[in-house]
XYZ file of C-alpha atoms in Angstrom:
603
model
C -101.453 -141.075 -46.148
C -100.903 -141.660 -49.983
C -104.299 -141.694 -51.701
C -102.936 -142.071 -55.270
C -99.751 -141.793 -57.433
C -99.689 -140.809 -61.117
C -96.669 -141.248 -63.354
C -95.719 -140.591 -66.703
C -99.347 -140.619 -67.713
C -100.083 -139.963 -71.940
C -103.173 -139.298 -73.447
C -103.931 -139.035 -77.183
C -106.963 -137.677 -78.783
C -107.026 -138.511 -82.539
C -103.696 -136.575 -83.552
C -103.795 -134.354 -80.447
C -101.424 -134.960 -77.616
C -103.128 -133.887 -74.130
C -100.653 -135.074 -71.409
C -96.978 -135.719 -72.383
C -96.428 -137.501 -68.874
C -98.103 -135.999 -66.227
C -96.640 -136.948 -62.387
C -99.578 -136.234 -59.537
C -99.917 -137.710 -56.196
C -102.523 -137.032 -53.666
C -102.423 -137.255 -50.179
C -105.270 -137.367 -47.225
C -106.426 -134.282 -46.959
C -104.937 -132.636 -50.302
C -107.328 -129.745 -52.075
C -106.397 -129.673 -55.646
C -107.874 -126.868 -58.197
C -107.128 -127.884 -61.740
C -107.081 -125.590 -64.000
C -106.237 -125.148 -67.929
C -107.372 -123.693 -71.183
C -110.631 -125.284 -72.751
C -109.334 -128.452 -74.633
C -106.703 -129.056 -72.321
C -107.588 -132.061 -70.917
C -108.652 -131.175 -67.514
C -111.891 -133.323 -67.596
C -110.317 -136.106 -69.561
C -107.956 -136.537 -66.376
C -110.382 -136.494 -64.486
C -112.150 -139.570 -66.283
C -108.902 -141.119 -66.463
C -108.549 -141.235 -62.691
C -111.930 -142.484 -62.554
C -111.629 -145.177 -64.394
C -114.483 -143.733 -66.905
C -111.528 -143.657 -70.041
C -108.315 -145.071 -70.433
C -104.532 -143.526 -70.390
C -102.248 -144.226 -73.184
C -99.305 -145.198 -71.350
C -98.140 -144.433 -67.266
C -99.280 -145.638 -64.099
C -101.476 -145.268 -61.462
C -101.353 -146.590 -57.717
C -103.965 -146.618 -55.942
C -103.596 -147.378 -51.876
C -104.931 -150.322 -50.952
C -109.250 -149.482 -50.219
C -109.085 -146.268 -51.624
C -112.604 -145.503 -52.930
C -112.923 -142.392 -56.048
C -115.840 -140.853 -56.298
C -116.598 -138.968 -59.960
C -118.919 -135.747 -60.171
C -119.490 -135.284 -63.664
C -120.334 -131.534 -64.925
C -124.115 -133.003 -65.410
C -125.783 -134.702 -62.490
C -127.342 -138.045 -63.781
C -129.750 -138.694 -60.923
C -133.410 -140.193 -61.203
C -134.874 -136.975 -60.893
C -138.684 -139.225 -59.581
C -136.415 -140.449 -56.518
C -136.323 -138.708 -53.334
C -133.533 -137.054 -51.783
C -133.038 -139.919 -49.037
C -133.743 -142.868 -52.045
C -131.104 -141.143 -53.915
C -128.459 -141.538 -51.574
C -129.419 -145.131 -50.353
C -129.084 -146.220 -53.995
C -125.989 -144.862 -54.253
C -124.669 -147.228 -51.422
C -125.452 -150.245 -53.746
C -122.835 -152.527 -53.347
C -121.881 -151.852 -49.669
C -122.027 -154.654 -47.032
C -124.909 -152.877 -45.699
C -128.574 -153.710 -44.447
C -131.272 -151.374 -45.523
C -130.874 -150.119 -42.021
C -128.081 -148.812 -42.052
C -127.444 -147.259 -45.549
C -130.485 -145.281 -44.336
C -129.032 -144.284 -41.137
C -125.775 -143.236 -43.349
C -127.737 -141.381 -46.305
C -129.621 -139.256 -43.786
C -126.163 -138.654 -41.891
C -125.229 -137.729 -45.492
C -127.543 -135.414 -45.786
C -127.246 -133.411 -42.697
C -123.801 -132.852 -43.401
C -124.535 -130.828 -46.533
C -127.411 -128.767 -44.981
C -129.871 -130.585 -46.576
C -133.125 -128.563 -44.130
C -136.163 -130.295 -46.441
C -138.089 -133.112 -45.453
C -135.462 -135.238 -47.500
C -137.873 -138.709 -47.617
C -140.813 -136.957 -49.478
C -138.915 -134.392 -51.556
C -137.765 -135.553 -55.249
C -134.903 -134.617 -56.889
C -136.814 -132.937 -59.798
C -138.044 -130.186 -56.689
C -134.376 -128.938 -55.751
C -132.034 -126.835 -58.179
C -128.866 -127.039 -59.266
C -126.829 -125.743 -56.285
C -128.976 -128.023 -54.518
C -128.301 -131.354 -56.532
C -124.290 -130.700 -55.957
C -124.833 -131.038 -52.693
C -126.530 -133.695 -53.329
C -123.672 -135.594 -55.431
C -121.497 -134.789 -52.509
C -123.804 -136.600 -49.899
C -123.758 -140.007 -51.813
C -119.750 -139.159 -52.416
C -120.208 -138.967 -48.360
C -122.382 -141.881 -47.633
C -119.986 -143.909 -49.909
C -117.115 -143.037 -47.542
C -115.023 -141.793 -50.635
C -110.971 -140.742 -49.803
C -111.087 -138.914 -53.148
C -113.423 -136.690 -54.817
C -113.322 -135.426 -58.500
C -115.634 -132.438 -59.413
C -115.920 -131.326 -62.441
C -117.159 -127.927 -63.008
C -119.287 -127.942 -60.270
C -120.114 -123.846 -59.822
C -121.233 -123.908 -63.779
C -124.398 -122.228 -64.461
C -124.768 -121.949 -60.460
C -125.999 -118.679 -59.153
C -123.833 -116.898 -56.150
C -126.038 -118.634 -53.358
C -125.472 -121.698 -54.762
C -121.461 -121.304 -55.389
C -121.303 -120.119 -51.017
C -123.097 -122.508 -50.526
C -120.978 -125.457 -52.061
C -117.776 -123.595 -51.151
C -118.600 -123.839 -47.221
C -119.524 -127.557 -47.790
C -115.818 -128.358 -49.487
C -114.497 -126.246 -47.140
C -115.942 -128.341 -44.195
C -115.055 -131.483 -46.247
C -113.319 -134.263 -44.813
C -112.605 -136.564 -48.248
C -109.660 -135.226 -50.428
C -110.606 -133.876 -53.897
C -109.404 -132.699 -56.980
C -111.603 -129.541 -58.302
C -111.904 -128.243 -61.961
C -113.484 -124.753 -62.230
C -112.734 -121.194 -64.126
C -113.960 -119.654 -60.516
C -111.504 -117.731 -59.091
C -112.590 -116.879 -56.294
C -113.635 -120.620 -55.613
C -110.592 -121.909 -56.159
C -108.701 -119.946 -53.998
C -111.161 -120.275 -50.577
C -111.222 -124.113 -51.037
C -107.884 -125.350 -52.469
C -104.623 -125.748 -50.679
C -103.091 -127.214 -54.331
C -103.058 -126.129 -57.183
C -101.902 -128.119 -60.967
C -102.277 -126.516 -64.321
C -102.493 -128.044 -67.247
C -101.176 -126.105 -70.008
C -98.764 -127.058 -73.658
C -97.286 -123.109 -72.184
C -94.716 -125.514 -69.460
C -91.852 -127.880 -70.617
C -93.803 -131.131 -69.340
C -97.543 -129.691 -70.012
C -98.416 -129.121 -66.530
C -97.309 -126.851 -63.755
C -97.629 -127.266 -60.279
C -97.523 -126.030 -56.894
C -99.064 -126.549 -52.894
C -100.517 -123.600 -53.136
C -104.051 -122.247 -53.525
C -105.137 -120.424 -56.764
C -103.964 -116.631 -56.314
C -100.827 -117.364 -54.505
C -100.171 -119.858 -57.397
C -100.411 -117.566 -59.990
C -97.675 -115.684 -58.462
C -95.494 -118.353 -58.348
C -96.602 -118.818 -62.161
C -95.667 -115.037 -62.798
C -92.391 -115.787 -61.415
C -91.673 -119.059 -63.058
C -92.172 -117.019 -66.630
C -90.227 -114.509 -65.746
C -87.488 -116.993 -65.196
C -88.272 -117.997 -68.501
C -87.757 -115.229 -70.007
C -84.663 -114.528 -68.419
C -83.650 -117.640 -69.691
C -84.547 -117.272 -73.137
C -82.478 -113.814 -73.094
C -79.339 -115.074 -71.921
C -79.985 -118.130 -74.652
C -80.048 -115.543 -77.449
C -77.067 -113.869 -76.234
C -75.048 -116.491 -75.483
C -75.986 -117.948 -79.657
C -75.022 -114.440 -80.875
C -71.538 -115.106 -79.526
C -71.815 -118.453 -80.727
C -72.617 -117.387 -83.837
C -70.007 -114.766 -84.439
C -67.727 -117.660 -83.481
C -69.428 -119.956 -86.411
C -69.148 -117.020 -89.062
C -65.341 -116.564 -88.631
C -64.587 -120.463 -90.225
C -64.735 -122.546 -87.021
C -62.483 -125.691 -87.842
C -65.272 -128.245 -87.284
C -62.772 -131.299 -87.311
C -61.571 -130.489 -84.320
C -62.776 -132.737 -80.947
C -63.144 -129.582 -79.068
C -65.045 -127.609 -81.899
C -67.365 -130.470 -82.849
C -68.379 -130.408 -79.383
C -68.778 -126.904 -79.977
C -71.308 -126.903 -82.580
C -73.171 -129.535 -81.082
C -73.770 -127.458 -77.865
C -75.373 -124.921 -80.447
C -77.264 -127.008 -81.782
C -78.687 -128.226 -78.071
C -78.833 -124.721 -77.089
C -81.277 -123.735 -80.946
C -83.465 -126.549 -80.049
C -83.975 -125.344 -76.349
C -84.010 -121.035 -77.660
C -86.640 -122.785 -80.425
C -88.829 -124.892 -77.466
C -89.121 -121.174 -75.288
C -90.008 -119.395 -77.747
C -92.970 -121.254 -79.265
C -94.436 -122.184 -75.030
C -93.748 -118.454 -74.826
C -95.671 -117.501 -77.955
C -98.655 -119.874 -76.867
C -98.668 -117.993 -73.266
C -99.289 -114.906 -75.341
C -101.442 -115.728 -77.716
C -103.700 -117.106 -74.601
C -103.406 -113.587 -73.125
C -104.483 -111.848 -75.826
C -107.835 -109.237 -74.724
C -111.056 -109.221 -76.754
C -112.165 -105.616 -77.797
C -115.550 -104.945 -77.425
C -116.651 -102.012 -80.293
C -117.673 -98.204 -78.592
C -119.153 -95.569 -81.103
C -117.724 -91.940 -80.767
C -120.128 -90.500 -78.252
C -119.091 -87.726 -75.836
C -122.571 -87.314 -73.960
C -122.042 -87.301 -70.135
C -125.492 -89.291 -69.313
C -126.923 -91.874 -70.924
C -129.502 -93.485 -69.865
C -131.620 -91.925 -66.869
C -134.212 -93.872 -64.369
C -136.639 -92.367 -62.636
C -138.427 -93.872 -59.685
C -138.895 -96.621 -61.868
C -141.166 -99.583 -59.770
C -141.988 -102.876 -61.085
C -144.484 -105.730 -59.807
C -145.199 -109.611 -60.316
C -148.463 -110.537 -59.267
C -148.422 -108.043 -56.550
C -144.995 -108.786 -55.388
C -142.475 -105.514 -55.776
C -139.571 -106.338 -57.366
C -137.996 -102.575 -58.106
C -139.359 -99.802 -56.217
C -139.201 -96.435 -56.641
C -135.608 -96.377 -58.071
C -133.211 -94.046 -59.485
C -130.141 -93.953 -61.408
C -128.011 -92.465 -64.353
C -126.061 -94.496 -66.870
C -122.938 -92.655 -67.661
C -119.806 -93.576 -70.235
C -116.835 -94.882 -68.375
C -118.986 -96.638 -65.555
C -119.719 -100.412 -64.810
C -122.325 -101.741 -62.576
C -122.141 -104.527 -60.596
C -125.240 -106.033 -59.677
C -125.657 -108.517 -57.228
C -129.344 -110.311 -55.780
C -130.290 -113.829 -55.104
C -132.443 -115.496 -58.050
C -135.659 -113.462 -58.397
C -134.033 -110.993 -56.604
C -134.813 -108.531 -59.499
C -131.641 -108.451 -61.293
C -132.602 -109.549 -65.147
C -135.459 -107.362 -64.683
C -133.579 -104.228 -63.972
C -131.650 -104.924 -66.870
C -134.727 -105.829 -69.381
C -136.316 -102.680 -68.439
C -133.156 -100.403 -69.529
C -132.771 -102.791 -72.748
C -136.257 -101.746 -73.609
C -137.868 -105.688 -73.274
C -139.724 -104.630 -70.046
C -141.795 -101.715 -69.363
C -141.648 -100.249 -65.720
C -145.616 -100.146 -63.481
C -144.491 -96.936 -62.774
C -141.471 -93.765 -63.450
C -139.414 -93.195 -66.385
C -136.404 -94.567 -68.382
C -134.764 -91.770 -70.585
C -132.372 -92.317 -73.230
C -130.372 -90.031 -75.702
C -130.559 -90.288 -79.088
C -129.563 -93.216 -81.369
C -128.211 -94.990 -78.139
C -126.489 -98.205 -79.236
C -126.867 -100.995 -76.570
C -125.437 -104.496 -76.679
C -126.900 -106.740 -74.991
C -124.813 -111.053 -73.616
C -127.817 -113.269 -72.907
C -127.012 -115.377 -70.659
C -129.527 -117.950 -72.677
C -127.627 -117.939 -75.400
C -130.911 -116.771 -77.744
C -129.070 -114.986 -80.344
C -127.259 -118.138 -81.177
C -129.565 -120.515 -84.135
C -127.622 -123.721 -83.125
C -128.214 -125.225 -86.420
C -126.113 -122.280 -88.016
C -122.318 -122.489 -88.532
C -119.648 -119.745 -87.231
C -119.317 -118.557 -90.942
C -123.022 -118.593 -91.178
C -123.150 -116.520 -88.042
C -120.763 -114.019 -88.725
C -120.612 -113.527 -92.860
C -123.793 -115.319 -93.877
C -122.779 -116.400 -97.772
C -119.665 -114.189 -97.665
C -116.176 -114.898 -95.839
C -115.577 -111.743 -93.760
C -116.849 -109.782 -90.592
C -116.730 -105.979 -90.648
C -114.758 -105.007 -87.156
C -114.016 -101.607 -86.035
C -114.730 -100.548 -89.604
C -112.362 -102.791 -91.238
C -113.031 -106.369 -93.276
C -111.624 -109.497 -91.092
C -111.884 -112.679 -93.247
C -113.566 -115.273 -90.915
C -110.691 -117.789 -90.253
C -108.704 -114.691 -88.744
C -111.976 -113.717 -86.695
C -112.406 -117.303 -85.618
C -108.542 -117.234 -84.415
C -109.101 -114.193 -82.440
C -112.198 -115.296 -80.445
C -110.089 -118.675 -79.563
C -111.500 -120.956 -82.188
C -110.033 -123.109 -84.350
C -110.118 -122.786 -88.076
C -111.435 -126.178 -88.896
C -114.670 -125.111 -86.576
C -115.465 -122.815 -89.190
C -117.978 -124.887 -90.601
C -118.856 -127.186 -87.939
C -122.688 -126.783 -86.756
C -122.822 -124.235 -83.576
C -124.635 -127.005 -81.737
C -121.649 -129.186 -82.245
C -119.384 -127.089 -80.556
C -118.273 -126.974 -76.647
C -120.540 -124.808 -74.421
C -117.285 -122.830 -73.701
C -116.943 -122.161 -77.293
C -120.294 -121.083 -78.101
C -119.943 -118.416 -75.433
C -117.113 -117.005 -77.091
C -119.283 -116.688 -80.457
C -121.817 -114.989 -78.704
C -119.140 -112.696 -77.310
C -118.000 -112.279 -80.651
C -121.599 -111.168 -81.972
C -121.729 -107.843 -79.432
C -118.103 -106.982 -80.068
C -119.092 -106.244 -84.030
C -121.472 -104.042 -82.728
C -120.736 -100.686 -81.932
C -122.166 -99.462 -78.669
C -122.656 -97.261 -75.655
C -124.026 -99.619 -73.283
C -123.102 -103.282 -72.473
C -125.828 -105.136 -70.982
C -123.980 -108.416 -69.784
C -126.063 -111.211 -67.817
C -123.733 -113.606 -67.088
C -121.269 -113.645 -69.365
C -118.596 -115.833 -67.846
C -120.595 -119.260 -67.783
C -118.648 -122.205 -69.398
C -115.530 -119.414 -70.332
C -112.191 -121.209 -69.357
C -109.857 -118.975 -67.255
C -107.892 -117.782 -69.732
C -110.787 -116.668 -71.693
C -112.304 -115.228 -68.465
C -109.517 -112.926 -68.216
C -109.468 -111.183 -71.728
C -113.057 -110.533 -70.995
C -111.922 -108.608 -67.832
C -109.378 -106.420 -69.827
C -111.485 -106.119 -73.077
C -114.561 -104.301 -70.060
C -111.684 -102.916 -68.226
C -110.809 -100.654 -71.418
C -114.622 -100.169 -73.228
C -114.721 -96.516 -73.004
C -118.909 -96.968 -72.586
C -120.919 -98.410 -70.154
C -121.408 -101.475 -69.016
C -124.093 -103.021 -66.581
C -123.257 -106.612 -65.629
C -125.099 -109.517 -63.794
C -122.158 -112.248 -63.222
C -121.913 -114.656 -59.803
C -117.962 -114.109 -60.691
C -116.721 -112.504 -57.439
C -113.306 -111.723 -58.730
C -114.574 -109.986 -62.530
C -117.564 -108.233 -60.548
C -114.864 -106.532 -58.283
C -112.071 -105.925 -61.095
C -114.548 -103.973 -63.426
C -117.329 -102.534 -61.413
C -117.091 -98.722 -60.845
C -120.258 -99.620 -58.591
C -121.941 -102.303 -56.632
C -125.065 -102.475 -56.574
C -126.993 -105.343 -54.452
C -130.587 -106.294 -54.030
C -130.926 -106.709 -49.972
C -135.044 -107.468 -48.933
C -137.877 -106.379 -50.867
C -137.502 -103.999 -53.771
C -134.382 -102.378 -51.361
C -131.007 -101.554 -53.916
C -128.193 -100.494 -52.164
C -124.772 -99.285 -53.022
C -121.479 -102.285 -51.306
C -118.427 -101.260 -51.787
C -117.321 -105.321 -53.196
C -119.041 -108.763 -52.954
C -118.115 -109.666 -49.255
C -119.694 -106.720 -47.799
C -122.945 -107.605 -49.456
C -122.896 -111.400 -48.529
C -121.955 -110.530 -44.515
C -125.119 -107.318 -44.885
C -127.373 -110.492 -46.411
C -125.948 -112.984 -43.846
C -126.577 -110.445 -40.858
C -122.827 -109.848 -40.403
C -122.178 -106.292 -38.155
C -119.637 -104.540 -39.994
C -118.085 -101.589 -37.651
C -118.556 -99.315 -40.532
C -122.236 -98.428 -41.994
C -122.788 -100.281 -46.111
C -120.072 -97.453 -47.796
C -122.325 -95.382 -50.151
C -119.885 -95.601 -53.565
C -121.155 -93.204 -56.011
C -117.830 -93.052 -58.008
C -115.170 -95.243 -57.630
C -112.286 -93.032 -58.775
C -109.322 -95.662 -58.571
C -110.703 -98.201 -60.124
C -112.310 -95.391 -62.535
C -108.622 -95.025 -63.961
C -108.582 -97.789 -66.058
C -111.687 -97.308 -67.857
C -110.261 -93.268 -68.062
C -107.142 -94.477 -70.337
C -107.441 -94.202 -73.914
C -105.375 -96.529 -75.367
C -103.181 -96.315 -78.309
C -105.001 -97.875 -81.521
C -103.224 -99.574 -83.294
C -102.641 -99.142 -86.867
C -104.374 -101.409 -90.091
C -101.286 -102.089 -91.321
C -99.261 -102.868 -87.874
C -102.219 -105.256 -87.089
C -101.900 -107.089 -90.320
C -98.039 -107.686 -89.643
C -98.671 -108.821 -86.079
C -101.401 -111.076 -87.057
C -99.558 -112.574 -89.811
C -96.074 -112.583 -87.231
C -96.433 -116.110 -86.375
C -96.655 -117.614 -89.444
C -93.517 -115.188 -90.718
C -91.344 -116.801 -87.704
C -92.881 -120.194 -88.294
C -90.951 -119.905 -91.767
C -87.933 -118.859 -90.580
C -87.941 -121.169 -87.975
C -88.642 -123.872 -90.571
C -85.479 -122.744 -92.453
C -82.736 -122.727 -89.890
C -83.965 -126.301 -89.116
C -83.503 -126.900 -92.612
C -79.915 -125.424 -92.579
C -79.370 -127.068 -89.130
C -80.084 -130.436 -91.087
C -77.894 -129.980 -93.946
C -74.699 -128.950 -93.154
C -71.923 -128.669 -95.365
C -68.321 -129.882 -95.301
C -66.176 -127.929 -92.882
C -63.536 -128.685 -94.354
C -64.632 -126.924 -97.682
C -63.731 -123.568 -96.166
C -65.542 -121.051 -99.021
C -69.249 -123.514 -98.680
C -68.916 -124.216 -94.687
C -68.144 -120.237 -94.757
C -70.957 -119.341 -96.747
C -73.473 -121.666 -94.490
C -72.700 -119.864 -91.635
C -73.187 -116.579 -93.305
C -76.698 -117.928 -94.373
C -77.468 -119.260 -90.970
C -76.820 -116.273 -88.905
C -78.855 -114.308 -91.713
C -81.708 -116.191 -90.906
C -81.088 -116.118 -87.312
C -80.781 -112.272 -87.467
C -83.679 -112.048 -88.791
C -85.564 -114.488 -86.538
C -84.259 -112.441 -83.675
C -85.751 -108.916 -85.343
C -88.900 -110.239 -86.204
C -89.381 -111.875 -82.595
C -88.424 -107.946 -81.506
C -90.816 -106.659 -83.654
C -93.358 -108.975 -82.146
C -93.067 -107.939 -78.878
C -93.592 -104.357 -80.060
C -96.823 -104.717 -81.425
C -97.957 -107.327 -78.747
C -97.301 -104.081 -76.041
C -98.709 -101.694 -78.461
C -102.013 -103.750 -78.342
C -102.224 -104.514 -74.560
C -101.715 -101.285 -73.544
């Protein structure tokens, strides 16, 4: 059964174009992860199908009773009412008696696990995983076909992101998802639509959940690349044809030139979606200093208490360069404490925390305390001058602003102003100007878009120091820890060798092997072992001024494409054609010459 059809739908936001004419239909039953860089338009489509904003132009079709029910990223509930009042209020508007909307809410209720005496508690006494589930009992008691959830593992700690995921997994209501969760996406969606000015319409998609998707994307760029290959090969011989005097007049040469011309616009279209795809995949760089010591940091049957309750007991460990670890523990668990007392904000009851000399540690609050909201990013970064200092060289702030994923114009624009998103990429950007040993990283990945998500992985995938990160990401906790380590009863740490084995050891789950002791992780050890190649001042200033180079010469042959001379003035039509494939030549080397430098700097 058809839930509801989208065609051709266009959305403008001032001068920005978000959708050029998205197609979408949903069926009974259908899964749908959206997904997109920040900006995209993810949530705005969401609004759109809820009625909450308007499309430009395009239709939608709704079946006949189909009922939409909107999660915003915020819950907006009357945090005095109880649980059960809460979902009875919801139901205003139904044919109901007071009766039976009760009967439904608490029906509601049960479905999502709600185990609290749901007419006394308020809203204001649950937390956030909590009031999701909540949202999704009033979508229930509503009977809504469709569901739209917006970012709904945001600031959610792991509990709280199983916990929805088994409740959409047991869901009987279609929905359509946004999230940067990975991991999420994949174990609940069976679709999957991206949303992205990287594909010829602006979105991609595919019936397929998130990781088998992304090979399917893989493959559809490769294609793409193929294609742009055989485009430029097929207009050098095209050219060469053009540069010997074509005889224009003719029928058959007119036709000729014009399919060069179709085939320049279509070379021209690749290359800038391709040069968007990798400007989105550039990596951040986090700064290391030059240090060769084996240990770092050293614990010590270090124990900790909160009003008599042991949090850390008796425990031990060494910091070492080229480690990560991952630490995992419900809230409370003891997690930000462990990490307080190695950044020196905590003092252990008991035991000992050595450190060598002059360690550097940077430290990603997960609070967001280092940034003064009232600032701007130029205030941040250069206070009254217009540079940053980065791996010992001066970056003038527009450039730094383009390299955390910011635009320009934001430059100035009042940090509290800015998207939650974007402000975690300026905090990011604070700790990579300094140059350290240790990362100390407490959820870094909240409000990051995918795409940003993923240069943090490479940027900790290639920091030569170490790093010791709280995240409820599954899939970056796995990619980049050398070692797990989970909090499993009282005070207990214990070494898992990845995320699943600690949630079956916490959920009582018998594995046939004993909790795999990991003290080094040498495969996934490898990565953090390479050094890569630096690249050169001078290479990085032609690469980061590239783009603007080909813009030019871009901006030229369409110039020269929209002039042409008389062909049957042999010695001016001859000389055009010498200019164009000049410029062309060029265009070709310098798009070479990018692809150089972009593999010099990934790898």
């Amino acid at each position: 059964m058809r839930l509801i059809k989208l065609e051709g739908i266009q959305k403008r936001i001032g001068n920005r174009e978000l959708f050029q004419g998205i197609d979408l239909t949903i069926h009974k039953g259908d899964k749908l992860g959206l997904i997109g860089p920040n900006g995209a338009g993810k949530s705005t489509l969401l609004k759109i199908i809820s009625n909450v904003v308007d499309h430009d132009n395009g239709e939608i079709d709704f079946a006949k009773g189909v009922t939409v029910a909107y999660l915003p990223q915020s819950e907006n509930f009357n945090e005095s009412l109880s649980l059960l009042e809460t979902v009875i209020e919801s139901m205003d508007g139904m044919p109901l008696d007071y009766d039976e909307k009760r009967t439904k809410a608490i029906f509601a209720l049960n479905k999502v696990n709600f185990i609290e005496d749901v007419e006394t508690t308020k809203v204001s006494e649950i937390s956030g995983g909590w009031k999701k589930r909540l949202s999704i009992a009033c979508a229930t008691a509503t009977q809504a076909d469709l569901v739209l959830l917006d970012e709904p593992t945001n600031h959610l700690d792991l509990d709280g992101i199983l916990d929805l995921e088994q409740t959409l997994k047991a869901a009987e209501f279609g929905f359509i998802v946004v999230s940067h969760d990975r991991r999420f996406l994949h174990n609940i969606t069976n679709k999957t639509m991206e949303i992205n000015a990287i594909y010829p319409k602006g979105f991609f998609k595919q019936d397929l959940a998130y990781e088998d998707f992304m090979k399917k994307r893989e493959e559809y760029f490769a294609n793409e690349q193929s294609t742009r290959d055989s485009l430029k090969a097929r207009l050098k011989v095209e050219q060469e044809w053009l540069q010997r005097g074509a005889k224009a007049r003719t029928t058959k040469a007119e036709a000729r030139i014009d399919a060069i011309h179709e085939m320049k616009d279509q070379l021209k279209d690749l290359n800038k979606r391709l040069s968007i795809k990798r400007n989105q995949e550039r990596s951040f760089e986090f700064s290391a200093t030059d240090r060769k010591t084996k240990r770092l940091i050293t614990l010590t049957n270090i124990t900790k208490k909160f009003a008599n309750k042991t949090i850390i007991n008796k425990f031990n460990m060494t910091v070492a360069p080229k480690t990560c670890l991952g630490l995992l523990g419900k809230n409370g668990a003891g997690k930000s404490t462990l990490q307080n007392i190695i950044a020196k904000r905590l003092a252990p009851d008991t035991g000992t925390v050595k450190y060598v000399d002059n360690l550097q540690v940077a430290i990603f609050d997960q609070g967001r305390k280092d940034l003064a909201l009232t600032m701007t990013p130029r205030t941040l970064f250069c206070g009254s001058a217009d540079s940053v200092i980065f791996q010992d060289r001066l970056v003038h702030i527009n450039v730094w602003m383009k390299y955390l994923q910011l635009r320009h114009d934001q430059v100035d624009t009042p940090i509290k102003n800015l998207s939650g998103g974007e402000q975690a990429r300026l905090n990011l950007g604070m700790i990579m100007l300094e140059k350290a040993d240790v990362l100390l990283l407490d959820e870094p990945t909240n409000d990051l878009d995918i795409e940003s998500l993923q240069m943090l992985e490479k940027a900790l995938q290639t920091f030569p120091g170490a790093i010791i990160l709280i995240s409820h990401d599954r899939k970056l906790v796995e990619s980049v820890s050398t070692k797990i380590l989970g909090f499993v009863g009282s005070a207990d740490l214990q070494d898992f060798a990845d995320v699943q084995q600690w949630q079956n050891h916490m959920n009582g789950v018998t594995e046939k092997a004993e909790t795999k002791k990991v003290e080094d992780k040498s495969e996934k050890e490898d990565y953090r072992n390479r050094n890569p190649k630096k690249i050169s001042f001078k290479d990085k200033f032609e690469y980061e001024n590239m783009e603007e180079t080909i813009a030019k010469l871009e901006e030229e042959l369409e110039q020269l494409h929209a002039n042409p001379v008389d062909s049957s003035n042999f010695e001016e039509f001859q000389a055009y054609c010498d200019k164009m494939g000049e410029v062309q030549a060029t265009l070709d080397a310098k798009y070479t010459r990018w692809s150089e430098l972009e593999e010099i700097i990934n790898n």
